[in-house]
JSON list of C-alpha atoms in Angstrom, two decimals:
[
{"chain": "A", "resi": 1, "resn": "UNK", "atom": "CA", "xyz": [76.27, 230.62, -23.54]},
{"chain": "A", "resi": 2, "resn": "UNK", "atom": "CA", "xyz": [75.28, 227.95, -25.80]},
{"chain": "A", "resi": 3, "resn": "UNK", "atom": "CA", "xyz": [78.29, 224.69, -25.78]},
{"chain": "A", "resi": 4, "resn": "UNK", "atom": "CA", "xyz": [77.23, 223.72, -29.29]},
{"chain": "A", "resi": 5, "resn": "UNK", "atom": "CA", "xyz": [77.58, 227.30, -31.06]},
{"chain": "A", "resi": 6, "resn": "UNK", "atom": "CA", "xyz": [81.53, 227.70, -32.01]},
{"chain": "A", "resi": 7, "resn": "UNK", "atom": "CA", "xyz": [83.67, 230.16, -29.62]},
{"chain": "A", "resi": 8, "resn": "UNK", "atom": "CA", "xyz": [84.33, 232.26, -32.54]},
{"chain": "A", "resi": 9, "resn": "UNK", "atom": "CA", "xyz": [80.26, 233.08, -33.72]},
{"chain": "A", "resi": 10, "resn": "UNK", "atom": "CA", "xyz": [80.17, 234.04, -30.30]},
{"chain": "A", "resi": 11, "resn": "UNK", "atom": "CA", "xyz": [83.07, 236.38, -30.20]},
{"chain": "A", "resi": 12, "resn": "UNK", "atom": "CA", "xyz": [81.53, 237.71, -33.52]},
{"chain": "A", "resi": 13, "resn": "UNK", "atom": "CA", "xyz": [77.68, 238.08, -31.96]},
{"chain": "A", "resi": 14, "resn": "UNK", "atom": "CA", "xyz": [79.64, 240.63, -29.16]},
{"chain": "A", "resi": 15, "resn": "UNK", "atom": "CA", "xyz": [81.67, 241.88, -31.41]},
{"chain": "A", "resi": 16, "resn": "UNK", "atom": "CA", "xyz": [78.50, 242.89, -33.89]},
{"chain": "A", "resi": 17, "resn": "UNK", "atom": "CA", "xyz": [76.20, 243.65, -30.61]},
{"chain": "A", "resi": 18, "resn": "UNK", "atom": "CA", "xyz": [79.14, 246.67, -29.46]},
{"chain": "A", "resi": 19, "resn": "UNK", "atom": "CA", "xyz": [79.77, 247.99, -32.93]},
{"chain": "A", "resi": 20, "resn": "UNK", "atom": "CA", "xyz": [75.68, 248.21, -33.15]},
{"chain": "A", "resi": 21, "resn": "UNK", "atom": "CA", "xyz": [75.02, 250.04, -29.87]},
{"chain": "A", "resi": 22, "resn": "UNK", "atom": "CA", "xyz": [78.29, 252.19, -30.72]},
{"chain": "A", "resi": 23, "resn": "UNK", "atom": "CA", "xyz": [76.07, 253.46, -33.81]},
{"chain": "A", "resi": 24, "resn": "UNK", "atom": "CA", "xyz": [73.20, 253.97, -32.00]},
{"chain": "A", "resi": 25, "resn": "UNK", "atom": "CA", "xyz": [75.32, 255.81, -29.64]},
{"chain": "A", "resi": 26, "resn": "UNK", "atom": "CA", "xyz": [76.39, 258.19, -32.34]},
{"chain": "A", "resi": 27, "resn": "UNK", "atom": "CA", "xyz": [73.42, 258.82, -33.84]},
{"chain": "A", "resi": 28, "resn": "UNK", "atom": "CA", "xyz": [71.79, 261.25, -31.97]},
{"chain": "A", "resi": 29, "resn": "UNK", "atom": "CA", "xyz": [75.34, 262.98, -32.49]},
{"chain": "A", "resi": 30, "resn": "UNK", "atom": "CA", "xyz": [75.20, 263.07, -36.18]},
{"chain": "A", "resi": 31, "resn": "UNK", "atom": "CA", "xyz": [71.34, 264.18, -35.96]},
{"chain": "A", "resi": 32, "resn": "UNK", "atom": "CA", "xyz": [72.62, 267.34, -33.83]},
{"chain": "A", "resi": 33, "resn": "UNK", "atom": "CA", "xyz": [75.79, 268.03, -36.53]},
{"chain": "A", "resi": 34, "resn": "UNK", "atom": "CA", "xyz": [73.26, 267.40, -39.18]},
{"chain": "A", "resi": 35, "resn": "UNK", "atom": "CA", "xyz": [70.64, 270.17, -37.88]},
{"chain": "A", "resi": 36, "resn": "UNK", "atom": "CA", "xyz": [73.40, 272.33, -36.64]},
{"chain": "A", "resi": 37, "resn": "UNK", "atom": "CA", "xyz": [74.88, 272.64, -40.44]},
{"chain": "A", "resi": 38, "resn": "UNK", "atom": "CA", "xyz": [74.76, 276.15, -41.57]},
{"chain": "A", "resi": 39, "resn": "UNK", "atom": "CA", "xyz": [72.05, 276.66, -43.97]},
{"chain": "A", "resi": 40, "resn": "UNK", "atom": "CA", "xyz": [71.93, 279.58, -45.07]},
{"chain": "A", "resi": 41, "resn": "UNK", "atom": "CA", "xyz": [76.07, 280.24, -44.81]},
{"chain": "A", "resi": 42, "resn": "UNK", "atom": "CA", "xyz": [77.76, 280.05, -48.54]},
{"chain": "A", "resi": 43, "resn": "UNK", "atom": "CA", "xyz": [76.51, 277.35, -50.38]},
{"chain": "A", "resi": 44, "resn": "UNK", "atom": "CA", "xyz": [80.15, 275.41, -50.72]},
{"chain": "A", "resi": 45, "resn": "UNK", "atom": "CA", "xyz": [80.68, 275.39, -46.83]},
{"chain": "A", "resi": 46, "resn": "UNK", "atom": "CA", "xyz": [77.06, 273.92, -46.59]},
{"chain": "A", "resi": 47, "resn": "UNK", "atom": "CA", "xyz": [78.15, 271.13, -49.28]},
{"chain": "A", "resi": 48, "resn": "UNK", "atom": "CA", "xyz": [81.47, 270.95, -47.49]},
{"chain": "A", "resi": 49, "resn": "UNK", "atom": "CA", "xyz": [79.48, 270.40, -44.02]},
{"chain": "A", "resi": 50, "resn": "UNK", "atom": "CA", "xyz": [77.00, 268.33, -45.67]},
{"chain": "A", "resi": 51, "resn": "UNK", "atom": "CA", "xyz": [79.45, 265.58, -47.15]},
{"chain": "A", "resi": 52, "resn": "UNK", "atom": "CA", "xyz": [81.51, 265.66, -44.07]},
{"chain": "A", "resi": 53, "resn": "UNK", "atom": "CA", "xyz": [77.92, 264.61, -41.82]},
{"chain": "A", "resi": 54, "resn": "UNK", "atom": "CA", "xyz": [77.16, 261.52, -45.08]},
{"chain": "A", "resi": 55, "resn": "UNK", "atom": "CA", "xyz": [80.89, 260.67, -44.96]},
{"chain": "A", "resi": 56, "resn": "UNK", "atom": "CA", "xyz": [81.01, 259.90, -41.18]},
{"chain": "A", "resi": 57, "resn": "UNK", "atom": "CA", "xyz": [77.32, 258.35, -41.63]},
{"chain": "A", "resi": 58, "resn": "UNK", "atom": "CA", "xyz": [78.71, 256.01, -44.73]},
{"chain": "A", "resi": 59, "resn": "UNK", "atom": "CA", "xyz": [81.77, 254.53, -42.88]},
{"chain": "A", "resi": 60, "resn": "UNK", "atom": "CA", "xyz": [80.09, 253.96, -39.84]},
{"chain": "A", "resi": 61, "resn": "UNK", "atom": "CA", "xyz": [77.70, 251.93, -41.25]},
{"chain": "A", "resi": 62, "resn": "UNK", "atom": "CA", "xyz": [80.33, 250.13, -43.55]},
{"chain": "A", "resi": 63, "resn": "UNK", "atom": "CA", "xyz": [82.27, 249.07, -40.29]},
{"chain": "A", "resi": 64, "resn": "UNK", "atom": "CA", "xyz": [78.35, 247.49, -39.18]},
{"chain": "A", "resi": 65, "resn": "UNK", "atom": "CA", "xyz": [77.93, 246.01, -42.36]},
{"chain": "A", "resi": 66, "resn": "UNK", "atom": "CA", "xyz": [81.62, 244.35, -42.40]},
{"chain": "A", "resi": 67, "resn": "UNK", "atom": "CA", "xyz": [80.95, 243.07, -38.48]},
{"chain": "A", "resi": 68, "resn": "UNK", "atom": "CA", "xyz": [77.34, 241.96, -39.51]},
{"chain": "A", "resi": 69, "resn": "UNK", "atom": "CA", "xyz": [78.33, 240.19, -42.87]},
{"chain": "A", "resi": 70, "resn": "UNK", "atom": "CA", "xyz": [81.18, 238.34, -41.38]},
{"chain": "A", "resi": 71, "resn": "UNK", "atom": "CA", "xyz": [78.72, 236.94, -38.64]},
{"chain": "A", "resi": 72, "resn": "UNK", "atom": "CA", "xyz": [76.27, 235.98, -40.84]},
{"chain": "A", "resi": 73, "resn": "UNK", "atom": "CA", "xyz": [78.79, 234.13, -43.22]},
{"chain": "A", "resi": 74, "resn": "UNK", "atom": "CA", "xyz": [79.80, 232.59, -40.02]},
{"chain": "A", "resi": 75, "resn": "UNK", "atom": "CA", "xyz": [76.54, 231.85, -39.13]},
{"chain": "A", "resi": 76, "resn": "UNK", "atom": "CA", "xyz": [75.05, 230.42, -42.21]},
{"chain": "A", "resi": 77, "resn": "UNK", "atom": "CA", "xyz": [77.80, 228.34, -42.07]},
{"chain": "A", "resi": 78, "resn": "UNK", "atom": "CA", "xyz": [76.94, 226.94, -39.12]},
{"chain": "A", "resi": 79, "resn": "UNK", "atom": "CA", "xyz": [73.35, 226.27, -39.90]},
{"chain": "A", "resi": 80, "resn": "UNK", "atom": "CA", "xyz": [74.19, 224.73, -43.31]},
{"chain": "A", "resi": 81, "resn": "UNK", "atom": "CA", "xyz": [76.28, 222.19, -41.80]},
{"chain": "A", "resi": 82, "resn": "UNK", "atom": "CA", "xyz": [73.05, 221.61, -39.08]},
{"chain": "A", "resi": 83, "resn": "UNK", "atom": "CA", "xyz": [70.76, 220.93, -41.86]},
{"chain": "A", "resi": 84, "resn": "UNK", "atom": "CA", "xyz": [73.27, 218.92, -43.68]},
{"chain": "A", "resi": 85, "resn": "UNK", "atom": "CA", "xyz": [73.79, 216.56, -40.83]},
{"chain": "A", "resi": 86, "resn": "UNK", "atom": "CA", "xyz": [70.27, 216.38, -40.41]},
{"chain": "A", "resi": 87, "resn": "UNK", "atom": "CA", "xyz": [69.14, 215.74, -43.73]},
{"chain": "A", "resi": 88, "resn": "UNK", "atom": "CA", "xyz": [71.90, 213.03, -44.45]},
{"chain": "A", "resi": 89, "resn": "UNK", "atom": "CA", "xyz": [70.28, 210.06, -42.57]},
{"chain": "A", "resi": 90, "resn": "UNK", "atom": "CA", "xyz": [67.45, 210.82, -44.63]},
{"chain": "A", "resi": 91, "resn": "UNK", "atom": "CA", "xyz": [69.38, 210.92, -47.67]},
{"chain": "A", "resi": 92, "resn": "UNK", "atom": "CA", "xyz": [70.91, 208.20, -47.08]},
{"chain": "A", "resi": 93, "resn": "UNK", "atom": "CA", "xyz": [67.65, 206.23, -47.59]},
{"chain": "A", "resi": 94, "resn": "UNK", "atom": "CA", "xyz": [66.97, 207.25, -51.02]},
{"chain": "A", "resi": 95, "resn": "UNK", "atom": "CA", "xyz": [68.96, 205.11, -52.86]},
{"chain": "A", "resi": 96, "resn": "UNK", "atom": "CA", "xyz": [67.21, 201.90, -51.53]},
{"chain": "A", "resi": 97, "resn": "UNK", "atom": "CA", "xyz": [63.81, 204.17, -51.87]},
{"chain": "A", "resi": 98, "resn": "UNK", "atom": "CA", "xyz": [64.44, 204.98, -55.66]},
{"chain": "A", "resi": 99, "resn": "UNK", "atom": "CA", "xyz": [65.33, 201.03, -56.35]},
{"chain": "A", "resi": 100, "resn": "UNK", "atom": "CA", "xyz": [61.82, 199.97, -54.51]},
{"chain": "A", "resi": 101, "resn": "UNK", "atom": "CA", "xyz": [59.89, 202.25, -56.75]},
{"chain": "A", "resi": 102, "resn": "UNK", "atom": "CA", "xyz": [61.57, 201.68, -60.05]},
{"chain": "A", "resi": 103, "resn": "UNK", "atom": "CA", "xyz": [62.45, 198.20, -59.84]},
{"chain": "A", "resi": 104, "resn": "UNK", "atom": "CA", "xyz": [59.53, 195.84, -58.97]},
{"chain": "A", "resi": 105, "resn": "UNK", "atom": "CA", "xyz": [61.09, 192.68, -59.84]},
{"chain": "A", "resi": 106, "resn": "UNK", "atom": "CA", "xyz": [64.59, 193.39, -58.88]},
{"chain": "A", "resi": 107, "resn": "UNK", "atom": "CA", "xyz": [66.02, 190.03, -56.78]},
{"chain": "A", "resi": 108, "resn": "UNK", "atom": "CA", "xyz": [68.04, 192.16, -54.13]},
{"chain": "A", "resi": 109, "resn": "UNK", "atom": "CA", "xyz": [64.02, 193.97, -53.55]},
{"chain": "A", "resi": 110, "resn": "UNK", "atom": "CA", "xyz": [64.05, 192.03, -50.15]},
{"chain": "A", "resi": 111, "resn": "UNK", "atom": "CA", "xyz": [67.50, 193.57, -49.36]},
{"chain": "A", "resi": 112, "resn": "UNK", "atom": "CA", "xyz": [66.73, 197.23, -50.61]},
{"chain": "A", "resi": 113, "resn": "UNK", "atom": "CA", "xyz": [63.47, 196.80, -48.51]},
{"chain": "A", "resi": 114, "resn": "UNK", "atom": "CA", "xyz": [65.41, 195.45, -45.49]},
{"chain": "A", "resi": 115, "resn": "UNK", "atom": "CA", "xyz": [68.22, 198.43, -45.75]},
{"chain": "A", "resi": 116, "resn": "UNK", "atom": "CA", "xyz": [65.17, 200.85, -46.04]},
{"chain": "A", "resi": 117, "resn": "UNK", "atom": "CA", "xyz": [63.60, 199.60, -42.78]},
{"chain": "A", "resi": 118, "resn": "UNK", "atom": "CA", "xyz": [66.90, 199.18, -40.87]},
{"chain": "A", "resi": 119, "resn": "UNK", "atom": "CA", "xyz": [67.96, 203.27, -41.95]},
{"chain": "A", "resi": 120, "resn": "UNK", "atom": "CA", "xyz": [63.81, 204.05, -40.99]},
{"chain": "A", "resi": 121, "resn": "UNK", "atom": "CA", "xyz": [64.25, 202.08, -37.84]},
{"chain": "A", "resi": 122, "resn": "UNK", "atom": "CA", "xyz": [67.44, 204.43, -36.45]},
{"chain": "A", "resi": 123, "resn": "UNK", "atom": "CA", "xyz": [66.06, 207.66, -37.80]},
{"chain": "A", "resi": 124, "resn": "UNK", "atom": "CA", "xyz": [63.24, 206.95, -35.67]},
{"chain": "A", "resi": 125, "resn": "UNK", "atom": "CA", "xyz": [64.80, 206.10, -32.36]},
{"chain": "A", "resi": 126, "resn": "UNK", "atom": "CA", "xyz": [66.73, 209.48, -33.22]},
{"chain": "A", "resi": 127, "resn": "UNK", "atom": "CA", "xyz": [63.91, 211.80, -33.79]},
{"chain": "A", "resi": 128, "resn": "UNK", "atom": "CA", "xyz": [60.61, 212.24, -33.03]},
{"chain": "A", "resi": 129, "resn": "UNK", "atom": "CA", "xyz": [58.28, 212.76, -35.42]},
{"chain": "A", "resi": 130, "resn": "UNK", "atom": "CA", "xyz": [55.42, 212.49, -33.30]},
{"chain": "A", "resi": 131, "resn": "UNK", "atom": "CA", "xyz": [51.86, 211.06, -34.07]},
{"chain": "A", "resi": 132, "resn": "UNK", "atom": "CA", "xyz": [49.86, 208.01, -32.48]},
{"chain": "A", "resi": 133, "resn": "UNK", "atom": "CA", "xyz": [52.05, 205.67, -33.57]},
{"chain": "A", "resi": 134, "resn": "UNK", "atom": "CA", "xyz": [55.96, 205.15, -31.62]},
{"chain": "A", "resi": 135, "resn": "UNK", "atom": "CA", "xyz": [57.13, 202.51, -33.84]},
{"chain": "A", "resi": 136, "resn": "UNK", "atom": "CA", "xyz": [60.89, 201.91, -33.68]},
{"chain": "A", "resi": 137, "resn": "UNK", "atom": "CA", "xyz": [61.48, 198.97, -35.31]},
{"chain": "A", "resi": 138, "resn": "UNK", "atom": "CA", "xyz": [60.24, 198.24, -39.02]},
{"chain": "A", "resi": 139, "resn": "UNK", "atom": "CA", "xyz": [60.16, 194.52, -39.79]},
{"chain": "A", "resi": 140, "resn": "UNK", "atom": "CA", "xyz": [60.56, 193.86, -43.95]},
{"chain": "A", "resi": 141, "resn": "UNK", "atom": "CA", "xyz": [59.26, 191.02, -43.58]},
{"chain": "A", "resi": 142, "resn": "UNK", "atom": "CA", "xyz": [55.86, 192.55, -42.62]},
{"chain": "A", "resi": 143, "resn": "UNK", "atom": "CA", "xyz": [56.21, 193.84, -46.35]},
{"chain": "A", "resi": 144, "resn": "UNK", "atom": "CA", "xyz": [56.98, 190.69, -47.93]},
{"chain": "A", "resi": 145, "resn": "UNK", "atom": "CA", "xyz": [53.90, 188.76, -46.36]},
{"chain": "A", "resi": 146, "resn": "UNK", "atom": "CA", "xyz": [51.50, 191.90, -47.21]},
{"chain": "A", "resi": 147, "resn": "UNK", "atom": "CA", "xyz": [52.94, 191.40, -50.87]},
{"chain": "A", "resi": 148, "resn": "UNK", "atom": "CA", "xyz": [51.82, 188.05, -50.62]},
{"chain": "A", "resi": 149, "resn": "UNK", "atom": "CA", "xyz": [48.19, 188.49, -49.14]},
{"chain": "A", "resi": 150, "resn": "UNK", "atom": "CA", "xyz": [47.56, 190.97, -52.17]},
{"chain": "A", "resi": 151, "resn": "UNK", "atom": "CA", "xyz": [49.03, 188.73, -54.95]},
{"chain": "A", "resi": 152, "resn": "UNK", "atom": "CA", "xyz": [46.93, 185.80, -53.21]},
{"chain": "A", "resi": 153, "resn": "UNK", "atom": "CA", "xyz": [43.56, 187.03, -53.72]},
{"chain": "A", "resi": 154, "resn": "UNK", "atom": "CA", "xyz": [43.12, 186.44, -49.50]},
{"chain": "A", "resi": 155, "resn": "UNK", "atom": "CA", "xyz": [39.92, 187.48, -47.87]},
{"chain": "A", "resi": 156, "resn": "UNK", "atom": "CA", "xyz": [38.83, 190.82, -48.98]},
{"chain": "A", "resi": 157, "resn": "UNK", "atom": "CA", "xyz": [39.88, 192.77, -45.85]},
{"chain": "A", "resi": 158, "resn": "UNK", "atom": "CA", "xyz": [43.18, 191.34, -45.02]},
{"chain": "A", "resi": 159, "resn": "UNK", "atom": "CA", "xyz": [44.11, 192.19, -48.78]},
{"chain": "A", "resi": 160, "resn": "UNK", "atom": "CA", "xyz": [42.65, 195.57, -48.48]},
{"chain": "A", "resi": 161, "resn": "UNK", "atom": "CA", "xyz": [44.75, 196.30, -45.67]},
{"chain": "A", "resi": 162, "resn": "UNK", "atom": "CA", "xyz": [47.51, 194.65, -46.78]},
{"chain": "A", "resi": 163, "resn": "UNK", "atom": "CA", "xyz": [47.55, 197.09, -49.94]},
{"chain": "A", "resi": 164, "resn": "UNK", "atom": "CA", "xyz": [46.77, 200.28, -47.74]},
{"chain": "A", "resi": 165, "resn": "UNK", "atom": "CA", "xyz": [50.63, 199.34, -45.93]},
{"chain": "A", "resi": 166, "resn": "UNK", "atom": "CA", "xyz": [51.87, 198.42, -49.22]},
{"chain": "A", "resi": 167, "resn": "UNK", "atom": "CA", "xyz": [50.61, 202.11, -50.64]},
{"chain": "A", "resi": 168, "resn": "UNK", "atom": "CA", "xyz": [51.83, 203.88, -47.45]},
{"chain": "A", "resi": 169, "resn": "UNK", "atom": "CA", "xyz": [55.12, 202.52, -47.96]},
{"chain": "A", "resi": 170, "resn": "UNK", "atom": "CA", "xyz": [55.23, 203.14, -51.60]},
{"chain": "A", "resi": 171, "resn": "UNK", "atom": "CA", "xyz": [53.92, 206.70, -50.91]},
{"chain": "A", "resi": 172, "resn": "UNK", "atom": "CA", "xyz": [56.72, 206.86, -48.24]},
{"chain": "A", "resi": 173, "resn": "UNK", "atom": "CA", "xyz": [59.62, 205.88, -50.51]},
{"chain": "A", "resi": 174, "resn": "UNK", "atom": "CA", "xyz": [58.42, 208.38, -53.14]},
{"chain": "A", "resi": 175, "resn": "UNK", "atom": "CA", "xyz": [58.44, 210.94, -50.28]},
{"chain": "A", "resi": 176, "resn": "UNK", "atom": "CA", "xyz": [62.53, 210.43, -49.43]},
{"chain": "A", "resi": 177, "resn": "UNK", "atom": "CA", "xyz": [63.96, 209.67, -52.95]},
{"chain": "A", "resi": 178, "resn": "UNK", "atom": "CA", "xyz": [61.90, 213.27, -53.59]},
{"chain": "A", "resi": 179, "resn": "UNK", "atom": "CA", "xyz": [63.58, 215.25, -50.79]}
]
């Protein structure tokens, strides 16, 4: 068993597990009453026999659907509140992202960027996201001197790359204050 799943989804998954096998269990029951009705007795007592086999057949599978829809309320519960904890770090950088894009001359820029960086910086040591590249620590000033190399007019190159970072990070703002 699983520490980080709740006691009570558990309790639910055994609870839903019995009630399922218990139905399959019957089943081969209710086939045999079902071929065993009298066809070709009076035509009431077939109805009669008939609506007895769907009656048993309809609550049964209204007890599974209660068990199974009360786990998977539980459930989705449980994953919503996974996603939500995983997505608010992230979401948590899109106010500083939205004030980057829109604002270009704003004089709290250098602060936006350095929140940005700082909230990039511990999502990173948190997770993963894998490629060549295991930075963990995003300087802003890196940002502020690539500014200046492409408002300069530096050597070609330097201000080429310069504005290839400056796009990425543009590109990667755009990217949270979208999610």
């Amino acid at each position: 068993r699983d520490r980080h799943i709740p006691s009570r989804l558990l309790e639910l998954a055994d609870t839903l597990k019995a009630r399922f096998l218990d139905f399959i269990a019957q089943l081969p029951e209710f086939l045999r009453d079902l071929m065993h009705t009298p066809e070709h007795s009076h035509p009431a007592v077939f109805r009669m026999a008939f609506a007895r086999s769907v009656e048993q057949w309809c609550s049964e599978i209204g007890i599974l659907d209660r068990a199974y829809a009360t786990f998977e309320r539980l459930y989705l519960d449980l994953v919503s509140g996974l996603v939500g904890a995983a997505v608010e770090p992230v979401q948590g950088m899109a106010a500083p992202s939205s004030v980057l894009l829109r604002q270009t001359c704003d004089p709290f820029r250098e602060v936006q960027a350095a929140v940005l960086c700082q909230r990039l910086g511990v999502l990173k040591r948190q997770v993963d996201f894998g490629g060549p590249h295991r930075i963990v620590h995003f300087d802003p000033a890196v940002l502020a001197k690539a500014r200046r190399l492409v408002q300069m007019g530096t050597h070609p190159e330097l201000g080429s790359q310069a504005a290839i970072m400056l796009g990425k990070f543009d590109a990667l703002c755009r990217v949270v204050v979208d999610l």
